[in-house]
Amino acid sequence: MKINVTLFALLFMSFLLYGQEKPKTSKVLFEPGNISTKYVEYGATFTRDGSEMYFARSTQQWGKGDMKSTIYHAFFDGEKWSTPKIATFSGTYDDSDPHITPDNKTIYFISKRPSAENTISSDIWKVKRKSGGGWTEPERMPNPINSEKSEYSPCTDLEGNLYFASDRLGGYGQGDLYMVPNKEEGLKNPINMGDILNSETGEWNLGVSADGNTLLYEASQRKQNVSGYGDLYISFKRNDSWTIPQNIVELNTSGSDLCPFLAEHTEQLYFTSSDSLKSGDTNIYHVAFDAIRKKYEKTAEISLVSEKCLTNNAFEDRYASYSPDGEKILFESNRDGTWEIYLMDKNGQNTQQLTSTIADSRRPSWHPSGKKVLFESNRNGKQELFTYTLGNGKTKRLADKTIEGELLFASYSPKGDKIAVSLKQSEDKSHIILLNQKGKFLKKITNNEKRNYYPKWSSDGTEIIYFSRKDTNNQDDEIYRYNLKTDQHIRLTNWHKHNFCPSWSNDGKKIVYVTSMENTRPEIYIMDADGSNQIRVTNNSNGETLPFWHPKENKILVTAYRNGNYEICELELQN
C-alpha cells in the first residue's frame, strides 16, 4: 500500500495545530457611532430575547471626578439597533448601572435623585413595566439594602436574588459584593458575599448569570491586576461556595475594565473598557463568552475556608465561643463603654448583654451544661474569676485566698468539675493551674519562670493545650500539649515568630491556632493533634485571632480585624 507521506504529514500537523489552537477571545466594539460613541458609555443590559437594551451615557470625561450619567434605551428590529433615546425614568438626575431582570419586568438602577430618606449617596432604585407598556415611577429600595454609603451595579438571577456592590461600613475593604436572598417575604437583608470574593481592596461593578452560578466583577488594586484601576474577575458557584476568583487576562487592559453582563441570547459577554490609561475613550465591548467560561472553569479552585461576619459595628467584639449545643455564642464587647459579656444567636442575631458593671468583665467561656458562664473581672481591683447563671442572672465570685496573682483565660473541663486557668504573677511569668469548680487550688501544671497562657481542654478531659515561651527565652510563643495522666508536655510548633491561642476540634483530632511572623497580622492555621500537617487556612492582611471550633460542625469562630475594628466572624471549612 502506497502512502502519500506529504499528505500524512500535513494532516498530522493540522491535527496538532487544531489541538493547540487557543479559543478566540477578541473583543469587539459594540455598535460604533450609534451606541459606542465619542462619549462615555457603560453598564449595558439586555432583555433575555435581545430585543431591548439599556445603558448609561455621560458627556463628561472618564476618570475625572464624579460623572453625571443618564440611562438610554435602544431597540433591535432584527437587523439593526435603533438610535438610543433617554429612558422615560431618567434624564433629570444622575442615573447609571441599569439592569433588566431575567423576566423583563423590572429595571434596577443606581441614582442620586432625592428621596424621603434625604440620602446624598448613590442608591438602588427600581421601575416596573406597566401592562400597557412603559415604566412606573422610580421607587427607592429600602434600607438596609441601601445604606448611608454608596451602592453600585445591582443585578439579579432567575430566582430573583439581588446582587450589588457597596462601600458601606463593615466590609473587608474599599468596596464589597453583597447578595440579598429573595425569600417568601421578598428582598430584605443583604449578606456580604465573603472573603473568597471580597478583599481589603475594592470589589465593584458585577454581573451574574441567570442561573446564579457564574459571577463576574471588577476588582481594583489587586496584585494580579493588569491595571492599577479595575480588572475583570470570574468565579463559579460549586456546592454553594464560590471558587477563588480568577483574573480574565484576555480582556483586561491598562485602563478600567468593568460592568460585565452575560447575554444569553447571543452567549456574549458585554463589558465596559477604557482600553488604556492614555485613552479617553470608554465604550461598550462584547466577546464570545463560551471559550472564556470553559477555560476558567477548568482552572477554578475551591478555597479551604469561607468567612461570614456575625457582628458589624464600630465597637470591639472579641473572644467568642459557641455554646455546647452550638446554638448560642458568647463574646466580650466594649459597646457599653466598658468591657462586658454578651450573648447572641449563632447567626449573630438577638444580642443580649449579660453583665453590666463599671469595671471590665472579660474573656467568657461556657460551662459544659450550657447554663452557666465563666468569666474574669477586675471589679475588685485585680482579675478574678466569676460565674454568671443564665437562668436567673446571678453572678458569683470564685476565690481562693492562697492564690496570689491574676487569673486569666479560664475554661471548664468537659465534666465541669475542674477549671484550667493562667495564673499571672508578672508580665513575664505565669503558670497554668487547675482549680475545682468552686475556685479552690488543685494543681500546678507548668513549672517554669516564663509565660504560659490560654489552657483549653480536650473533649475527653485527659489533655490540655496551651501556649508558652518556656523554650524560647521568653521571646516567641509556641503551642504545647499536656497529658494529665502521664504529666508529660509535648511541644507541637517550632516555627514563625508566634504560635498561640490553640483550640481543639470537636473530635479531638485537629487543633486550630494562630500564627504570625515578624511585623505581620495573625492568621489562622490548623494542624493534627500531634503537631503534624500544619496548614494555613486564612490569608488576609487584616488578620484573625482567638479561634474556637464549633462543637458539632466544621466551623470556627474567630475575632477578625475588619473595617478598623474587631468583629466576630465565622469560618466554614470546606470538606
Coordinates of C-alpha atoms in Angstrom, one line a residue:
M1 CA 0.0 0.0 0.0
K2 CA 1.5 3.3 -1.1
I3 CA 1.2 6.2 1.5
N4 CA 1.3 9.8 0.5
V5 CA 3.9 10.9 3.1
T6 CA 3.5 14.6 2.4
L7 CA -0.3 14.4 2.8
F8 CA 0.1 12.4 6.0
A9 CA 2.5 15.0 7.4
L10 CA 0.1 17.8 6.6
L11 CA -2.8 16.0 8.2
F12 CA -0.8 15.3 11.3
M13 CA 0.4 18.9 11.6
S14 CA -3.2 20.1 11.1
F15 CA -4.3 17.8 14.0
L16 CA -1.6 19.2 16.3
L17 CA -2.4 22.8 15.4
Y18 CA -6.1 22.2 15.9
G19 CA -5.5 20.6 19.3
Q20 CA -3.3 23.6 20.4
E21 CA -5.5 26.3 19.0
K22 CA -6.4 28.9 21.6
P23 CA -10.0 30.0 22.0
K24 CA -10.9 33.2 20.2
T25 CA -11.5 35.9 22.7
S26 CA -11.1 39.1 20.7
K27 CA -13.3 41.8 21.9
V28 CA -15.4 43.9 19.5
L29 CA -16.6 47.4 19.9
F30 CA -20.4 47.4 20.2
E31 CA -22.4 49.5 17.7
P32 CA -19.7 52.1 17.0
G33 CA -21.1 55.5 16.1
N34 CA -24.6 54.6 17.4
I35 CA -24.3 53.2 20.9
S36 CA -20.5 53.4 21.4
T37 CA -19.6 57.0 20.5
K38 CA -17.2 59.8 21.5
Y39 CA -19.0 59.9 24.8
V40 CA -18.7 57.6 27.8
E41 CA -21.0 54.5 27.5
Y42 CA -21.1 51.8 30.2
G43 CA -23.3 49.3 32.0
A44 CA -25.1 47.6 29.1
T45 CA -28.1 45.3 30.0
F46 CA -30.4 43.4 27.6
T47 CA -33.7 41.6 27.7
R48 CA -33.4 37.9 27.5
D49 CA -34.5 37.8 23.8
G50 CA -32.1 40.6 22.9
S51 CA -34.7 42.9 21.5
E52 CA -34.1 45.8 24.0
M53 CA -31.0 47.2 25.7
Y54 CA -30.4 49.9 28.4
F55 CA -27.1 51.5 29.2
A56 CA -25.6 54.6 30.8
R57 CA -24.0 57.5 28.9
S58 CA -22.1 60.6 30.1
T59 CA -20.8 63.5 28.2
Q60 CA -18.2 64.1 30.9
Q61 CA -14.7 62.7 30.9
W62 CA -14.0 59.2 32.3
G63 CA -11.9 59.1 35.5
K64 CA -12.0 62.9 36.1
G65 CA -14.1 63.1 39.3
D66 CA -17.8 62.5 39.6
M67 CA -19.6 62.0 36.4
K68 CA -23.3 62.7 35.9
S69 CA -24.9 59.9 33.7
T70 CA -28.2 59.3 32.0
I71 CA -29.8 55.9 31.2
Y72 CA -30.6 55.3 27.5
H73 CA -32.8 52.8 25.7
A74 CA -32.5 51.2 22.3
F75 CA -34.5 48.5 20.3
F76 CA -33.3 45.8 17.9
D77 CA -35.6 45.2 14.9
G78 CA -33.9 42.0 13.8
E79 CA -31.4 43.8 11.6
K80 CA -30.1 46.9 13.4
W81 CA -30.3 48.8 16.6
S82 CA -32.3 52.0 16.9
T83 CA -30.8 55.4 17.8
P84 CA -30.7 55.4 21.6
K85 CA -33.1 57.6 23.4
I86 CA -33.2 58.7 27.1
A87 CA -35.2 56.2 29.1
T88 CA -38.6 57.6 30.4
F89 CA -37.5 57.3 34.0
S90 CA -34.1 59.0 33.5
G91 CA -32.7 62.3 32.2
T92 CA -33.2 64.6 35.2
Y93 CA -30.9 63.2 37.9
D94 CA -27.6 61.3 37.9
D95 CA -28.6 57.7 36.9
S96 CA -26.5 54.7 36.0
D97 CA -25.9 51.0 36.1
P98 CA -29.2 49.8 34.7
H99 CA -30.1 46.1 35.0
I100 CA -33.2 44.5 33.5
T101 CA -34.3 41.4 35.3
P102 CA -34.5 38.0 33.5
D103 CA -38.3 38.1 33.5
N104 CA -38.1 41.6 31.7
K105 CA -40.5 43.1 34.2
T106 CA -38.2 45.2 36.4
I107 CA -35.2 47.5 35.9
Y108 CA -32.9 48.2 38.8
F109 CA -30.6 51.1 38.6
I110 CA -28.4 53.5 40.6
S111 CA -29.4 57.1 41.2
K112 CA -28.5 60.1 43.3
R113 CA -32.1 61.5 43.0
P114 CA -33.8 63.0 46.0
S115 CA -35.6 60.6 48.4
A116 CA -37.7 60.7 51.6
E117 CA -34.5 59.4 53.4
N118 CA -32.6 62.6 52.3
T119 CA -29.6 60.5 51.2
I120 CA -26.9 62.0 49.1
S121 CA -25.1 58.8 48.1
S122 CA -25.8 56.5 45.1
D123 CA -28.8 54.3 46.0
I124 CA -30.5 51.4 44.3
W125 CA -33.9 52.3 42.7
K126 CA -36.3 50.3 40.5
V127 CA -39.1 50.7 38.0
K128 CA -41.6 48.1 36.9
R129 CA -43.0 47.5 33.5
K130 CA -46.6 48.6 33.0
S131 CA -49.1 46.2 31.5
G132 CA -49.8 48.6 28.7
G133 CA -46.1 49.5 28.1
G134 CA -43.8 52.0 29.7
W135 CA -42.4 52.1 33.2
T136 CA -43.7 53.0 36.7
E137 CA -42.3 55.9 38.7
P138 CA -38.9 55.1 40.2
E139 CA -39.0 53.6 43.7
R140 CA -36.0 53.6 46.1
M141 CA -35.1 50.2 47.6
P142 CA -35.4 50.3 51.4
N143 CA -32.6 50.1 54.0
P144 CA -30.6 48.0 54.7
I145 CA -30.4 47.2 51.0
N146 CA -29.4 50.8 50.6
S147 CA -27.2 52.5 53.2
E148 CA -25.6 55.8 54.1
K149 CA -22.7 54.9 51.7
S150 CA -22.9 54.2 48.0
E151 CA -24.4 51.2 46.2
Y152 CA -23.3 50.1 42.7
S153 CA -24.3 47.8 39.8
P154 CA -27.4 45.9 41.0
C155 CA -28.2 42.7 39.1
T156 CA -30.4 39.6 39.6
D157 CA -30.7 36.0 38.7
L158 CA -33.7 33.9 37.8
E159 CA -34.5 33.2 41.4
G160 CA -34.9 37.0 42.0
N161 CA -31.8 37.2 44.3
L162 CA -30.3 40.7 44.2
Y163 CA -26.6 41.3 43.9
F164 CA -24.8 44.6 44.2
A165 CA -21.6 46.3 45.4
S166 CA -21.3 48.8 48.2
D167 CA -18.6 50.7 50.2
R168 CA -20.8 50.6 53.4
L169 CA -19.3 50.1 56.8
G170 CA -18.5 46.6 58.0
G171 CA -16.9 45.3 54.8
Y172 CA -13.5 43.9 54.1
G173 CA -12.1 47.0 52.3
Q174 CA -13.0 49.8 50.0
G175 CA -16.0 48.1 48.4
D176 CA -17.5 44.7 48.7
L177 CA -20.0 42.5 46.9
Y178 CA -23.4 41.7 48.6
M179 CA -26.3 39.5 47.9
V180 CA -30.0 39.9 49.1
P181 CA -31.7 36.4 49.1
N182 CA -35.2 36.5 47.5
K183 CA -37.3 34.8 50.3
E184 CA -41.0 34.5 50.9
E185 CA -41.1 37.9 52.5
G186 CA -39.2 39.4 49.5
L187 CA -35.8 41.2 49.4
K188 CA -34.8 42.2 52.9
N189 CA -31.3 41.8 54.4
P190 CA -28.1 42.0 52.4
I191 CA -25.4 39.4 53.1
N192 CA -21.7 40.1 52.5
M193 CA -20.5 37.6 49.9
G194 CA -17.5 36.8 52.0
D195 CA -13.7 36.9 51.8
I196 CA -13.4 34.4 48.9
L197 CA -14.7 37.2 46.6
N198 CA -14.1 40.3 48.7
S199 CA -10.7 41.6 50.0
E200 CA -9.1 44.6 51.7
T201 CA -9.0 46.3 48.3
G202 CA -12.0 47.2 46.1
E203 CA -14.7 44.9 44.6
W204 CA -17.2 46.8 42.5
N205 CA -19.3 46.5 39.3
L206 CA -20.6 43.0 38.9
G207 CA -22.7 40.7 36.7
V208 CA -24.3 37.3 37.4
S209 CA -25.5 34.6 35.1
A210 CA -29.2 33.9 35.0
D211 CA -28.8 30.6 36.9
G212 CA -26.7 32.4 39.6
N213 CA -23.7 30.1 39.2
T214 CA -21.3 32.4 37.4
L215 CA -20.1 35.7 38.8
L216 CA -18.0 38.4 37.1
Y217 CA -16.9 41.6 38.7
E218 CA -14.4 44.4 38.8
A219 CA -11.6 44.3 41.4
S220 CA -9.2 47.1 41.9
Q221 CA -5.6 47.3 43.2
R222 CA -5.1 43.5 43.5
K223 CA -1.6 42.2 42.9
Q224 CA -2.8 40.1 39.9
N225 CA -4.3 43.1 38.2
V226 CA -3.1 44.2 34.7
S227 CA -4.4 47.7 35.7
G228 CA -3.9 49.7 38.8
Y229 CA -7.6 50.6 38.4
G230 CA -10.1 47.8 37.7
D231 CA -9.8 44.3 36.2
L232 CA -12.5 41.8 35.4
Y233 CA -12.5 38.6 37.5
I234 CA -14.6 35.4 37.3
S235 CA -15.8 32.9 39.9
F236 CA -18.1 29.9 39.8
K237 CA -20.5 28.5 42.4
R238 CA -19.8 25.0 43.4
N239 CA -21.7 23.3 46.3
D240 CA -22.9 26.7 47.5
S241 CA -19.4 28.1 47.6
W242 CA -17.7 30.4 45.2
T243 CA -14.4 29.4 43.6
I244 CA -11.3 31.5 44.1
P245 CA -11.7 34.5 41.6
Q246 CA -9.5 34.4 38.5
N247 CA -8.3 37.4 36.5
I248 CA -9.6 37.3 33.0
V249 CA -6.3 38.2 31.4
E250 CA -7.5 38.1 27.8
L251 CA -9.8 41.1 28.3
N252 CA -8.1 43.3 30.9
T253 CA -6.2 46.3 29.8
S254 CA -4.1 49.1 31.4
G255 CA -7.3 51.0 31.8
S256 CA -10.6 50.2 33.6
D257 CA -12.5 47.1 32.6
L258 CA -15.8 46.7 34.4
C259 CA -19.6 46.4 34.2
P260 CA -19.9 42.8 32.9
F261 CA -23.2 41.5 31.5
L262 CA -23.8 37.9 30.3
A263 CA -26.3 37.9 27.4
E264 CA -28.0 34.6 27.0
H265 CA -29.5 35.4 23.6
T266 CA -26.1 35.6 21.9
E267 CA -23.8 33.9 24.5
Q268 CA -21.8 37.1 24.5
L269 CA -20.1 38.9 27.4
Y270 CA -20.7 42.6 27.3
F271 CA -18.5 44.9 29.3
T272 CA -17.1 48.4 29.5
S273 CA -13.5 49.2 28.9
S274 CA -11.4 52.5 28.9
D275 CA -8.9 50.3 27.0
S276 CA -5.8 52.1 28.2
L277 CA -4.6 54.7 30.7
K278 CA -3.8 57.1 27.8
S279 CA -7.1 56.7 26.0
G280 CA -10.1 59.0 26.8
D281 CA -12.4 56.6 25.1
T282 CA -14.7 54.5 27.3
N283 CA -17.2 52.3 25.5
I284 CA -19.1 49.0 25.5
Y285 CA -17.5 45.9 24.0
H286 CA -18.6 42.3 23.6
V287 CA -16.8 39.0 23.2
A288 CA -17.8 35.3 22.8
F289 CA -18.1 34.1 26.4
D290 CA -18.2 30.3 26.0
A291 CA -14.5 29.9 25.4
I292 CA -13.7 32.1 28.4
R293 CA -16.1 30.2 30.6
K294 CA -14.7 26.8 29.7
K295 CA -11.1 27.9 30.2
Y296 CA -11.6 29.3 33.7
E297 CA -13.9 26.5 34.8
K298 CA -11.1 24.1 34.2
T299 CA -8.7 26.0 36.5
A300 CA -11.2 27.1 39.1
E301 CA -10.3 26.1 42.7
I302 CA -12.4 26.0 45.9
S303 CA -11.0 27.9 48.8
L304 CA -10.3 26.0 52.1
V305 CA -12.5 28.3 54.0
S306 CA -15.3 30.9 53.6
E307 CA -15.9 33.7 56.1
K308 CA -19.1 35.3 57.4
C309 CA -19.0 38.2 59.8
L310 CA -21.6 37.9 62.6
T311 CA -21.2 41.4 64.1
N312 CA -20.8 44.6 62.3
N313 CA -20.4 47.8 64.3
A314 CA -17.9 50.5 65.3
F315 CA -17.1 48.8 68.6
E316 CA -14.7 46.0 69.5
D317 CA -16.2 42.5 69.7
R318 CA -13.8 39.7 70.7
Y319 CA -13.2 36.3 72.4
A320 CA -16.2 34.4 71.0
S321 CA -17.2 30.8 71.8
Y322 CA -20.1 28.5 70.8
S323 CA -22.4 27.1 73.4
P324 CA -22.1 23.3 73.9
D325 CA -25.1 22.7 71.6
G326 CA -23.8 25.2 69.0
E327 CA -26.9 27.4 69.1
K328 CA -25.6 30.4 71.0
I329 CA -22.4 32.5 71.0
L330 CA -20.7 34.2 74.0
F331 CA -18.4 37.2 73.4
E332 CA -17.0 40.3 75.0
S333 CA -17.6 43.8 73.7
N334 CA -16.9 47.4 74.7
R335 CA -20.0 48.7 73.1
D336 CA -21.3 49.7 76.6
G337 CA -18.3 51.8 77.3
T338 CA -16.6 49.1 79.4
W339 CA -15.9 45.5 78.5
E340 CA -19.0 43.4 79.2
I341 CA -20.2 39.9 78.4
Y342 CA -22.8 39.4 75.6
L343 CA -24.8 36.5 74.2
M344 CA -26.2 36.2 70.7
D345 CA -27.8 33.6 68.4
K346 CA -25.4 31.5 66.2
N347 CA -26.4 33.7 63.2
G348 CA -25.4 36.9 65.0
Q349 CA -29.0 38.0 65.8
N350 CA -30.8 38.7 69.1
T351 CA -27.8 40.1 71.0
Q352 CA -28.2 40.2 74.8
Q353 CA -26.0 41.9 77.4
L354 CA -25.3 39.7 80.4
T355 CA -23.0 41.8 82.7
S356 CA -23.2 45.5 83.4
T357 CA -20.6 47.0 85.8
I358 CA -18.3 50.0 86.0
A359 CA -15.4 47.5 85.9
D360 CA -14.5 45.3 83.0
S361 CA -15.9 41.8 82.5
R362 CA -13.7 39.8 80.1
R363 CA -13.0 36.5 78.3
P364 CA -16.1 34.4 78.8
S365 CA -16.3 30.7 78.4
W366 CA -19.1 28.1 78.8
H367 CA -19.9 25.6 81.5
P368 CA -20.5 22.2 79.7
S369 CA -24.2 22.3 80.8
G370 CA -24.7 25.5 78.7
K371 CA -26.4 27.1 81.7
K372 CA -23.5 28.9 83.3
V373 CA -20.8 31.3 82.0
L374 CA -17.3 31.6 83.4
F375 CA -15.5 35.0 83.1
E376 CA -12.9 37.2 84.6
S377 CA -13.4 40.7 86.0
N378 CA -11.3 43.4 87.7
R379 CA -14.2 44.7 89.8
N380 CA -12.3 44.0 93.0
G381 CA -9.0 45.6 91.8
K382 CA -7.4 42.6 90.0
Q383 CA -8.5 39.9 87.5
E384 CA -10.6 37.3 89.3
L385 CA -13.0 34.6 88.2
F386 CA -16.8 34.8 88.4
T387 CA -19.7 32.8 87.1
Y388 CA -22.9 34.0 85.6
T389 CA -26.0 31.8 85.7
L390 CA -28.1 32.3 82.5
G391 CA -31.4 31.3 84.2
N392 CA -31.5 33.8 87.0
G393 CA -28.7 36.3 86.1
K394 CA -26.8 35.7 89.3
T395 CA -23.1 36.4 89.5
K396 CA -20.8 34.5 91.9
R397 CA -17.1 35.1 92.7
L398 CA -14.8 32.1 92.7
A399 CA -12.0 32.7 95.2
D400 CA -9.0 31.1 97.0
K401 CA -7.1 33.3 99.4
T402 CA -4.0 31.1 98.9
I403 CA -3.7 32.2 95.3
E404 CA -1.5 35.2 94.6
G405 CA -1.8 36.8 91.2
E406 CA -4.4 37.4 88.5
L407 CA -6.5 34.7 86.9
L408 CA -6.8 34.8 83.1
F409 CA -8.1 32.7 80.2
A410 CA -10.1 30.2 82.3
S411 CA -12.0 27.2 80.9
Y412 CA -14.1 24.4 82.3
S413 CA -13.2 20.7 82.0
P414 CA -15.7 18.7 79.9
K415 CA -17.4 17.4 83.2
G416 CA -17.4 20.9 84.7
D417 CA -15.7 19.7 87.9
K418 CA -12.3 21.5 87.1
I419 CA -11.1 24.8 85.8
A420 CA -7.9 25.3 83.9
V421 CA -6.6 28.9 84.1
S422 CA -3.5 31.0 83.7
L423 CA -2.2 32.5 87.0
K424 CA -0.3 35.7 86.1
Q425 CA 2.3 36.8 88.6
S426 CA 4.2 39.3 86.4
E427 CA 4.4 40.4 82.7
D428 CA 7.0 37.7 82.1
K429 CA 5.8 35.0 84.5
S430 CA 2.5 33.0 84.5
H431 CA 1.6 29.4 85.2
I432 CA -1.2 27.0 84.1
I433 CA -3.0 25.8 87.2
L434 CA -6.1 23.7 88.0
L435 CA -9.0 24.7 90.3
N436 CA -12.0 22.9 91.4
Q437 CA -15.5 24.2 90.4
K438 CA -15.6 26.5 93.4
G439 CA -12.3 28.1 92.5
K440 CA -10.0 26.3 95.1
F441 CA -6.5 25.4 94.0
L442 CA -5.9 21.8 93.0
K443 CA -2.6 21.5 91.0
K444 CA 0.1 23.5 89.2
I445 CA 0.6 22.2 85.6
T446 CA 3.5 24.2 84.4
N447 CA 6.7 24.7 86.4
N448 CA 8.9 27.3 84.7
E449 CA 9.5 31.0 85.1
K450 CA 8.2 32.1 81.7
R451 CA 4.8 33.0 80.2
N452 CA 2.2 30.2 80.0
Y453 CA -1.3 31.1 78.8
Y454 CA -4.6 30.0 77.3
P455 CA -5.3 26.5 78.5
K456 CA -8.0 24.5 76.6
W457 CA -9.4 21.1 77.4
S458 CA -9.6 18.1 75.0
S459 CA -13.1 16.7 74.6
D460 CA -12.4 13.7 76.8
G461 CA -10.8 15.8 79.6
T462 CA -7.4 14.0 79.5
E463 CA -5.3 16.7 77.8
I464 CA -4.8 20.4 77.8
I465 CA -3.3 22.6 75.1
Y466 CA -1.7 26.0 75.8
F467 CA 1.0 28.3 74.5
S468 CA 4.2 29.2 76.3
R469 CA 7.5 30.9 76.0
K470 CA 9.4 28.5 78.2
D471 CA 11.7 27.2 75.4
T472 CA 12.3 30.5 73.6
N473 CA 13.9 32.6 76.3
N474 CA 10.5 34.4 76.8
Q475 CA 10.7 35.7 73.2
D476 CA 8.4 33.6 71.0
D477 CA 5.1 31.8 71.6
E478 CA 4.9 28.0 70.9
I479 CA 2.0 25.6 71.4
Y480 CA 2.2 22.6 73.8
R481 CA 0.0 19.6 74.7
Y482 CA -0.2 18.4 78.3
N483 CA -1.4 14.9 79.3
L484 CA -3.0 14.9 82.8
K485 CA -2.4 11.1 83.2
T486 CA 1.3 11.0 82.3
D487 CA 2.1 14.5 83.4
Q488 CA 4.0 15.0 80.1
H489 CA 4.3 18.2 78.0
I490 CA 4.8 17.9 74.2
R491 CA 5.8 20.9 72.1
L492 CA 3.7 21.0 68.9
T493 CA 5.0 24.1 67.0
N494 CA 8.5 25.3 66.2
W495 CA 8.4 27.9 63.5
H496 CA 7.4 31.5 62.7
K497 CA 7.5 34.2 65.4
H498 CA 4.5 33.4 67.5
N499 CA 2.1 30.5 67.6
F500 CA -0.7 31.0 70.1
C501 CA -4.4 30.7 71.1
P502 CA -5.0 27.0 70.3
S503 CA -8.4 25.3 70.3
W504 CA -9.4 21.6 69.9
S505 CA -11.6 20.4 67.1
N506 CA -14.8 18.7 68.1
D507 CA -13.4 15.2 67.5
G508 CA -10.0 16.0 69.2
K509 CA -8.1 15.1 66.0
K510 CA -7.2 18.7 65.0
I511 CA -6.0 21.8 66.6
V512 CA -6.8 25.3 65.3
Y513 CA -4.4 28.1 66.3
V514 CA -3.0 31.4 65.4
T515 CA 0.5 32.2 63.9
S516 CA 2.3 35.3 62.9
M517 CA 5.7 36.3 61.7
E518 CA 7.6 39.5 62.5
N519 CA 5.5 42.6 61.8
T520 CA 2.5 40.8 60.3
R521 CA -1.0 40.4 61.4
P522 CA -2.0 36.9 62.7
E523 CA -3.5 34.2 60.5
I524 CA -5.4 31.0 61.3
Y525 CA -3.7 27.6 60.9
I526 CA -4.8 24.0 61.6
M527 CA -2.7 21.1 62.5
D528 CA -3.2 17.5 63.5
A529 CA -3.3 16.9 67.3
D530 CA 0.3 15.6 67.2
G531 CA 1.6 18.8 65.6
S532 CA 1.9 17.4 62.0
N533 CA 0.3 18.7 58.8
Q534 CA 0.3 22.4 59.7
I535 CA -1.9 24.2 57.2
R536 CA -2.7 27.8 56.8
V537 CA -6.5 28.4 56.2
T538 CA -6.7 32.2 56.1
N539 CA -4.8 34.7 54.0
N540 CA -6.0 38.2 54.9
S541 CA -3.6 41.1 55.7
N542 CA -6.2 42.4 58.3
G543 CA -5.7 39.3 60.4
E544 CA -7.7 36.9 62.5
T545 CA -7.2 35.5 66.1
L546 CA -8.8 33.8 69.1
P547 CA -10.3 30.8 67.1
F548 CA -12.9 28.5 68.7
W549 CA -14.1 25.3 67.0
H550 CA -17.8 24.5 66.7
P551 CA -18.9 21.6 68.9
K552 CA -20.6 19.7 66.1
E553 CA -19.8 21.3 62.7
N554 CA -16.7 22.2 60.7
K555 CA -16.9 25.8 61.6
I556 CA -14.6 28.1 63.6
L557 CA -15.4 31.4 65.3
V558 CA -12.6 34.0 65.1
T559 CA -12.0 37.5 66.2
A560 CA -11.2 39.3 62.9
Y561 CA -9.9 42.8 62.3
R562 CA -12.4 44.3 59.8
N563 CA -13.0 47.9 58.8
G564 CA -10.8 49.4 61.5
N565 CA -12.0 47.3 64.5
Y566 CA -12.5 43.8 65.7
E567 CA -15.6 41.8 64.7
I568 CA -16.8 38.2 65.4
C569 CA -16.7 36.2 62.2
E570 CA -17.4 32.5 61.4
L571 CA -15.1 30.4 59.2
E572 CA -16.7 27.5 57.4
L573 CA -14.2 24.9 56.4
Q574 CA -14.6 23.0 53.1
N575 CA -14.7 19.3 53.4

